């Protein structure tokens, strides 16, 4: 596609339920990143994928968070047993390579509200 | 861990004013420094990217400077316009294109 596509754009879920957020990167981009942005705050890095290499999961806040990516295409971020503090915008980004200097493109985000 | 701070958190100016947004970072071992614009309900748009070896970058009315040794960057906006109203985010980049973001400066330019 023309840009990074994320779905759903908005999700309201009950505390304790699991949610899945999807990211479709720009075609040909081998690097894919997930960030979280809480209200009034900057983006926090969660995880990134580079091709078929093992992902960098160093930013995941707890074991309730996980992400998968099939090859160099779609990625899914899963949050299990959601808590109210998980309410945030989850932003996905992609670049040609996971290397400094490559232009990074962000999606419009998935707004998650846990009630 | 890299910490990025932006001052001020919010700024309101009349149209036509020149303004400066400030960003500081704790770890000077960055590969680049990027300024983004974020509009409500939208993703991020890259404004300027300064490589670690550079001192500044310019695009139109925007000029960003980088002083890596002191851990500071500024974004200068000349002749501000209402269309410049948005949140401006500063982000320090590492060698894997991961970015560490500040909390942003919310700018309101009044007509």
Tab-separated table of C-alpha atoms in Angstrom, chain B:
chain	number	residue	atom	x	y	z
B	1	UNK	CA	18.601	4.385	28.909
B	2	UNK	CA	18.161	7.448	26.708
B	3	UNK	CA	15.890	10.102	28.226
B	4	UNK	CA	14.536	12.906	26.051
B	5	UNK	CA	13.011	16.063	27.512
B	6	UNK	CA	11.155	18.806	25.699
B	7	UNK	CA	10.526	22.326	26.906
B	8	UNK	CA	8.038	23.960	26.963
B	9	UNK	CA	5.215	21.410	27.189
B	10	UNK	CA	2.824	23.889	25.599
B	11	UNK	CA	3.188	27.189	23.792
B	12	UNK	CA	0.655	29.684	22.492
B	13	UNK	CA	1.796	32.489	20.204
B	14	UNK	CA	0.190	35.015	17.866
B	15	UNK	CA	0.522	34.439	14.157
B	16	UNK	CA	3.742	35.749	12.649
B	17	UNK	CA	5.981	35.205	15.661
B	18	UNK	CA	9.276	33.367	15.454
B	19	UNK	CA	9.615	30.642	18.056
B	20	UNK	CA	12.039	28.082	19.432
B	21	UNK	CA	11.277	24.616	20.761
B	22	UNK	CA	13.863	22.928	22.938
B	23	UNK	CA	14.894	19.318	23.266
B	24	UNK	CA	17.550	17.698	25.443
B	25	UNK	CA	18.788	14.123	25.617
B	26	UNK	CA	20.903	12.342	28.203
B	27	UNK	CA	23.016	9.998	26.063
B	28	UNK	CA	25.094	11.794	23.435
B	29	UNK	CA	25.809	8.529	21.543
B	30	UNK	CA	22.981	9.121	19.099
B	31	UNK	CA	23.014	8.393	15.385
B	32	UNK	CA	20.567	11.138	14.496
B	33	UNK	CA	17.995	13.498	15.928
B	34	UNK	CA	14.611	13.829	14.311
B	35	UNK	CA	11.782	16.321	14.736
B	36	UNK	CA	8.244	15.117	14.039
B	37	UNK	CA	4.903	16.813	13.830
B	38	UNK	CA	1.800	15.095	15.240
B	39	UNK	CA	-1.714	16.256	14.445
B	40	UNK	CA	-4.681	15.022	16.543
B	41	UNK	CA	-5.809	11.574	15.442
B	42	UNK	CA	-3.010	11.315	12.914
B	43	UNK	CA	0.322	9.580	12.723
B	44	UNK	CA	3.667	11.300	12.856
B	45	UNK	CA	5.147	13.320	10.019
B	46	UNK	CA	8.901	13.730	9.863
B	47	UNK	CA	9.958	17.365	9.616
B	48	UNK	CA	13.732	17.330	9.843
B	49	UNK	CA	16.397	14.679	10.392
B	50	UNK	CA	19.849	15.738	11.572
B	51	UNK	CA	22.618	13.152	11.312
B	52	UNK	CA	24.981	12.968	14.274
B	53	UNK	CA	27.778	14.529	12.193
B	54	UNK	CA	25.659	17.526	11.223
B	55	UNK	CA	24.975	20.736	13.112
B	56	UNK	CA	21.718	21.802	11.512
B	57	UNK	CA	19.095	21.166	8.859
B	58	UNK	CA	16.673	23.556	7.208
B	59	UNK	CA	13.388	23.078	5.416
B	60	UNK	CA	11.387	26.136	4.461
B	61	UNK	CA	10.526	28.063	7.608
B	62	UNK	CA	11.951	25.336	9.846
B	63	UNK	CA	15.495	25.110	11.091
B	64	UNK	CA	16.747	22.453	13.486
B	65	UNK	CA	20.109	22.504	15.213
B	66	UNK	CA	21.995	19.778	17.025
B	67	UNK	CA	24.700	20.083	19.677
B	68	UNK	CA	25.509	16.462	20.361
B	69	UNK	CA	28.158	17.103	23.001
B	70	UNK	CA	25.790	19.097	25.184
B	71	UNK	CA	22.802	16.861	24.398
B	72	UNK	CA	20.622	19.598	22.961
B	73	UNK	CA	18.558	20.311	19.879
B	74	UNK	CA	16.329	23.215	18.969
B	75	UNK	CA	13.615	23.626	16.378
B	76	UNK	CA	13.189	27.162	15.117
B	77	UNK	CA	9.957	28.084	13.347
B	78	UNK	CA	9.972	31.392	11.509
B	79	UNK	CA	6.889	33.491	10.873
B	80	UNK	CA	4.502	31.040	12.508
B	81	UNK	CA	1.096	30.373	10.946
B	82	UNK	CA	-2.133	28.887	12.349
B	83	UNK	CA	-1.476	25.805	10.216
B	84	UNK	CA	1.650	25.172	12.299
B	85	UNK	CA	-0.559	24.337	15.301
B	86	UNK	CA	0.261	20.762	16.279
B	87	UNK	CA	2.372	18.787	18.729
B	88	UNK	CA	6.075	18.727	17.920
B	89	UNK	CA	8.050	15.681	19.003
B	90	UNK	CA	11.802	15.379	19.273
B	91	UNK	CA	13.333	11.898	18.977
B	92	UNK	CA	16.885	10.609	19.380
B	93	UNK	CA	17.727	7.739	17.010
B	94	UNK	CA	20.020	4.779	17.557
B	95	UNK	CA	21.825	2.651	14.983
B	96	UNK	CA	18.793	0.367	14.512
B	97	UNK	CA	16.461	3.238	13.605
B	98	UNK	CA	14.801	2.993	17.016
B	99	UNK	CA	13.776	6.340	18.413
B	100	UNK	CA	13.507	7.679	21.951
B	101	UNK	CA	10.864	10.367	22.099
B	102	UNK	CA	10.248	13.392	24.261
B	103	UNK	CA	6.746	14.170	25.521
B	104	UNK	CA	6.298	16.887	22.934
B	105	UNK	CA	5.529	20.590	22.763
B	106	UNK	CA	1.927	21.419	21.963
B	107	UNK	CA	1.936	24.551	19.824
B	108	UNK	CA	-1.047	26.802	19.249
B	109	UNK	CA	-0.648	29.648	16.769
B	110	UNK	CA	-3.475	32.159	17.122
B	111	UNK	CA	-4.757	33.974	14.015
